[in-house]
Amino acid sequence: LNTAGRSIGDVAQLDDVGLAAWLGLLRAHGVVAHRLDVALQARHRLSLVEHTVLNQLRAAGGRMRMSYLAEGALLSPSGVSRLVDRLGAAGLVERTAWRQDGRAIYAVITAGGRRRLDEAEITYGTELRESFLDHFSEEEVRALREMLARLAPVPSGS
Amino acid sequence: LNTAGRSIGDVAQLDDVGLAAWLGLLRAHGVVAHRLDVALQARHRLSLVEHTVLNQLRAAGGRMRMSYLAEGALLSPSGVSRLVDRLGAAGLVERTAWRQDGRAIYAVITAGGRRRLDEAEITYGTELRESFLDHFSEEEVRALREMLARLAPVPSGS
DNA sequence: TAAGATTGAAGAATCAATCTTG
DNA sequence: CAAGATTGATTCTTCAATCTTA
């Protein structure tokens, strides 16, 4: 009947362990992301993506170019534009032009944005620990981080 | 300036390594899933989610209840309903009632659905290997699978 | 003319409400 | 009335086209 993946034998075929690892990643992502999203929305009116962008912004020193924000959050240019619209309407970020190059626009986190991020920190930490970190030893978390980092270098730009 | 996560010290705070592991998972998922999605759409007119559902269906022996399909693919009931609409319109699955309980509906993969899955197999395998598996040793893939499996038990139902 | 960002149209997912069967 | 599935309205995201500045 062929239970999970395909069997061995054929050319260029996936082995079951590899497929299971990927399906596990897919599922783990879905479960953890959904839980964070639900908690953040309910308690802080922030989607997970919005939180991620705000966090990125703060980590970069408070300001980031739209295009780098897109890379960092794995969103399209239009996706970021609209996301920043929403965050702007909520008073969490502002857009500012850049003198050197009139084409570039910077998103800047506001004091309100930093406050909102602070308020959400306990929620974020608690949910992330319960749904993710608590299932691993410290050693395993380090190994996980190191392995996952190989797949997708984080862009550096500001 | 506080580069990546928050620092140590505060109560109930996340450590940087744990946060980095999660952000790495988020990013790894995004990159790999996007690459699979693009390749499957371009070469086989299947989104990644559609492929996942077809694969699940086949793995379960060809038929699955709508609600179990939802659990398996981490979709809402309405999400599955519409997904099965699309797959049905493409001739890849069919809906069948279940005598024992007139409320339950089964999605059944068609011969065309199996064929499409077969056609997509090389693409799926190649992309998954290049974007994911090739970055790890066999040992690491096994470890990854085992760790990720702890986070989200796969439902068994058919 | 290209780079950077925004807007219009369209697709896919969700919640809430509805319909059907048990 | 509860369980299972579908539909209406809405939201978020993307691609393609557009606008502005270099």
Coordinates of N, CA, C and O in Angstrom, one line a residue, chain A residues 53-130:
Chain A
V53 N 7.9 41.9 11.6 CA 8.4 43.1 11.0 C 8.8 44.2 12.0 O 9.9 44.8 11.9
L54 N 8.0 44.4 13.0 CA 8.3 45.3 14.0 C 9.6 44.9 14.7 O 10.5 45.7 15.0
N55 N 9.7 43.6 15.0 CA 10.9 43.1 15.7 C 12.2 43.3 14.9 O 13.2 43.7 15.4
Q56 N 12.0 43.1 13.6 CA 13.1 43.3 12.7 C 13.6 44.7 12.7 O 14.8 45.1 12.7
L57 N 12.6 45.6 12.6 CA 12.8 47.0 12.6 C 13.6 47.5 13.8 O 14.6 48.2 13.7
R58 N 13.1 47.0 15.0 CA 13.8 47.4 16.2 C 15.2 46.9 16.3 O 16.1 47.6 16.7
A59 N 15.3 45.6 15.8 CA 16.7 45.0 15.8 C 17.6 45.7 14.9 O 18.8 45.7 15.2
A60 N 17.1 46.3 13.9 CA 18.0 47.0 13.0 C 18.3 48.5 13.4 O 18.9 49.2 12.7
G61 N 17.8 48.8 14.6 CA 18.1 50.1 15.1 C 17.0 51.1 14.9 O 17.1 52.3 15.2
G62 N 15.8 50.6 14.5 CA 14.6 51.4 14.4 C 14.2 51.7 13.0 O 13.0 52.1 12.8
R63 N 15.1 51.7 12.0 CA 14.7 52.0 10.6 C 15.2 51.0 9.6 O 16.3 50.5 9.8
M64 N 14.4 50.8 8.6 CA 14.8 49.9 7.5 C 14.2 50.3 6.2 O 13.0 50.8 6.2
R65 N 14.9 50.1 5.2 CA 14.4 50.4 3.8 C 13.3 49.4 3.5 O 13.4 48.2 3.9
M66 N 12.3 49.8 2.8 CA 11.1 48.9 2.4 C 11.6 47.6 1.8 O 11.2 46.5 2.1
S67 N 12.6 47.8 0.9 CA 13.0 46.6 0.1 C 13.7 45.6 1.0 O 13.6 44.4 0.9
Y68 N 14.5 46.1 2.0 CA 15.2 45.2 2.9 C 14.2 44.5 3.9 O 14.4 43.3 4.3
L69 N 13.2 45.3 4.2 CA 12.2 44.7 5.1 C 11.5 43.6 4.4 O 11.2 42.5 5.0
A70 N 11.3 43.7 3.1 CA 10.7 42.7 2.3 C 11.5 41.4 2.3 O 11.0 40.3 2.6
E71 N 12.8 41.5 2.1 CA 13.7 40.4 2.1 C 13.7 39.7 3.5 O 13.6 38.5 3.6
G72 N 13.7 40.5 4.5 CA 13.8 40.0 5.8 C 12.5 39.2 6.2 O 12.6 38.2 7.0
A73 N 11.4 39.7 5.8 CA 10.1 39.1 6.2 C 9.6 38.1 5.1 O 8.6 37.6 5.2
L74 N 10.4 37.9 4.0 CA 10.0 37.1 2.9 C 8.7 37.5 2.4 O 7.8 36.6 2.2
L75 N 8.5 38.8 2.1 CA 7.3 39.3 1.5 C 7.7 39.9 0.2 O 8.8 40.3 -0.1
S76 N 6.6 40.1 -0.6 CA 6.8 40.8 -1.9 C 6.9 42.3 -1.6 O 6.4 42.7 -0.6
P77 N 7.4 43.1 -2.6 CA 7.4 44.6 -2.4 C 6.0 45.1 -2.0 O 5.8 45.9 -1.1
S78 N 5.0 44.6 -2.8 CA 3.6 45.1 -2.5 C 3.2 44.7 -1.1 O 2.5 45.4 -0.4
G79 N 3.5 43.5 -0.8 CA 3.1 42.9 0.5 C 3.7 43.8 1.7 O 2.9 44.2 2.6
V80 N 4.9 44.2 1.6 CA 5.5 45.1 2.6 C 4.8 46.5 2.6 O 4.5 47.0 3.6
S81 N 4.6 47.0 1.4 CA 4.0 48.3 1.3 C 2.7 48.3 2.0 O 2.4 49.2 2.8
R82 N 1.9 47.3 1.8 CA 0.5 47.3 2.5 C 0.7 47.0 4.0 O -0.1 47.4 4.8
L83 N 1.6 46.1 4.3 CA 1.8 45.8 5.7 C 2.2 47.1 6.5 O 1.7 47.4 7.6
V84 N 3.1 47.9 5.9 CA 3.5 49.2 6.5 C 2.3 50.1 6.5 O 2.2 50.9 7.4
D85 N 1.5 50.1 5.5 CA 0.2 50.9 5.6 C -0.5 50.6 6.9 O -0.9 51.5 7.6
R86 N -0.7 49.3 7.1 CA -1.5 48.9 8.3 C -0.8 49.3 9.6 O -1.4 49.9 10.5
L87 N 0.5 49.0 9.7 CA 1.2 49.4 10.9 C 1.2 50.9 11.0 O 1.2 51.4 12.2
G88 N 1.3 51.6 9.9 CA 1.2 53.1 10.0 C -0.1 53.6 10.5 O -0.2 54.5 11.3
A89 N -1.2 53.0 10.0 CA -2.5 53.4 10.4 C -2.7 53.1 11.9 O -3.5 53.8 12.6
A90 N -2.0 52.1 12.4 CA -2.1 51.8 13.9 C -1.1 52.7 14.7 O -1.0 52.5 15.9
G91 N -0.3 53.5 14.0 CA 0.6 54.3 14.7 C 1.9 53.6 15.2 O 2.6 54.2 16.0
L92 N 2.2 52.5 14.6 CA 3.3 51.7 15.1 C 4.6 52.0 14.3 O 5.7 51.7 14.8
V93 N 4.5 52.5 13.1 CA 5.6 52.8 12.2 C 5.3 54.1 11.5 O 4.1 54.5 11.4
E94 N 6.3 54.7 10.9 CA 6.1 55.9 10.0 C 7.0 55.7 8.8 O 8.1 55.0 8.9
R95 N 6.6 56.3 7.7 CA 7.5 56.3 6.5 C 8.3 57.6 6.5 O 7.7 58.7 6.8
T96 N 9.5 57.5 6.1 CA 10.3 58.7 5.9 C 11.1 58.6 4.6 O 11.6 57.5 4.3
A97 N 11.3 59.6 3.9 CA 12.1 59.6 2.7 C 13.6 59.7 3.1 O 13.9 59.9 4.2
W98 N 14.4 59.4 2.1 CA 15.8 59.4 2.3 C 16.5 60.4 1.4 O 16.4 60.3 0.2
R99 N 17.1 61.4 2.0 CA 17.7 62.5 1.2 C 18.6 62.0 0.0 O 18.5 62.5 -1.1
Q100 N 19.5 61.1 0.3 CA 20.5 60.7 -0.6 C 19.9 60.1 -1.9 O 20.5 60.2 -3.0
D101 N 18.8 59.5 -1.7 CA 18.2 58.8 -2.9 C 16.7 58.9 -2.7 O 16.0 58.2 -2.0
G102 N 16.1 59.8 -3.5 CA 14.7 60.1 -3.4 C 13.8 58.9 -3.7 O 12.5 59.0 -3.5
R103 N 14.3 57.8 -4.2 CA 13.5 56.7 -4.5 C 13.2 55.8 -3.3 O 12.2 55.2 -3.1
A104 N 14.2 55.7 -2.4 CA 14.1 54.8 -1.3 C 13.2 55.4 -0.2 O 13.2 56.6 0.1
I105 N 12.5 54.5 0.4 CA 11.6 54.9 1.6 C 12.0 54.1 2.8 O 12.3 52.9 2.7
Y106 N 12.1 54.7 3.9 CA 12.5 54.0 5.1 C 11.2 53.9 6.0 O 10.4 54.8 6.1
A107 N 11.0 52.7 6.6 CA 10.0 52.5 7.6 C 10.7 52.7 8.9 O 11.8 52.1 9.2
V108 N 10.1 53.5 9.8 CA 10.7 53.8 11.1 C 9.8 53.4 12.2 O 8.6 53.8 12.1
I109 N 10.2 52.6 13.2 CA 9.4 52.2 14.3 C 9.1 53.4 15.2 O 10.1 54.2 15.5
T110 N 7.9 53.6 15.6 CA 7.6 54.7 16.5 C 7.7 54.3 18.0 O 7.9 53.1 18.3
A111 N 7.6 55.3 18.9 CA 7.6 55.0 20.3 C 6.4 54.0 20.6 O 6.6 53.1 21.4
G112 N 5.3 54.3 19.9 CA 4.1 53.4 20.1 C 4.4 52.0 19.7 O 4.0 51.0 20.3
G113 N 5.2 51.9 18.6 CA 5.6 50.6 18.1 C 6.4 49.8 19.0 O 6.2 48.6 19.3
R114 N 7.4 50.5 19.6 CA 8.3 49.9 20.6 C 7.5 49.4 21.8 O 7.7 48.4 22.4
R115 N 6.6 50.3 22.2 CA 5.7 49.9 23.4 C 4.9 48.7 23.1 O 4.9 47.7 23.9
R116 N 4.3 48.6 21.9 CA 3.5 47.5 21.6 C 4.3 46.2 21.6 O 3.9 45.2 22.0
L117 N 5.5 46.3 21.0 CA 6.5 45.2 21.0 C 6.8 44.7 22.4 O 6.8 43.5 22.7
D118 N 7.0 45.7 23.3 CA 7.3 45.3 24.7 C 6.2 44.6 25.3 O 6.3 43.6 26.1
E119 N 5.0 45.2 25.1 CA 3.8 44.6 25.7 C 3.6 43.1 25.2 O 3.1 42.3 26.0
A120 N 4.0 42.9 24.0 CA 3.8 41.5 23.4 C 4.9 40.5 23.8 O 4.7 39.4 23.5
E121 N 5.9 41.0 24.4 CA 7.1 40.2 24.6 C 6.8 39.0 25.5 O 7.3 37.9 25.2
I122 N 6.0 39.2 26.6 CA 5.7 38.0 27.4 C 4.9 37.0 26.7 O 5.2 35.8 26.8
T123 N 3.9 37.5 26.0 CA 3.1 36.5 25.2 C 3.9 35.8 24.2 O 3.9 34.5 24.2
Y124 N 4.7 36.5 23.5 CA 5.6 35.9 22.5 C 6.5 34.8 23.1 O 6.6 33.7 22.6
G125 N 7.1 35.2 24.1 CA 8.1 34.3 24.8 C 7.4 33.1 25.4 O 7.9 32.0 25.2
T126 N 6.3 33.3 26.0 CA 5.6 32.2 26.6 C 5.1 31.2 25.6 O 5.3 30.0 25.7
E127 N 4.5 31.7 24.6 CA 3.9 30.8 23.6 C 5.0 30.1 22.8 O 4.9 28.9 22.5
L128 N 6.1 30.8 22.5 CA 7.2 30.2 21.8 C 7.9 29.1 22.6 O 8.2 28.0 22.1
R129 N 8.0 29.4 23.9 CA 8.6 28.3 24.8 C 7.7 27.1 24.8 O 8.1 26.0 24.6
E130 N 6.4 27.3 25.1 CA 5.5 26.2 25.3 C 5.4 25.4 24.1 O 5.2 24.1 24.1

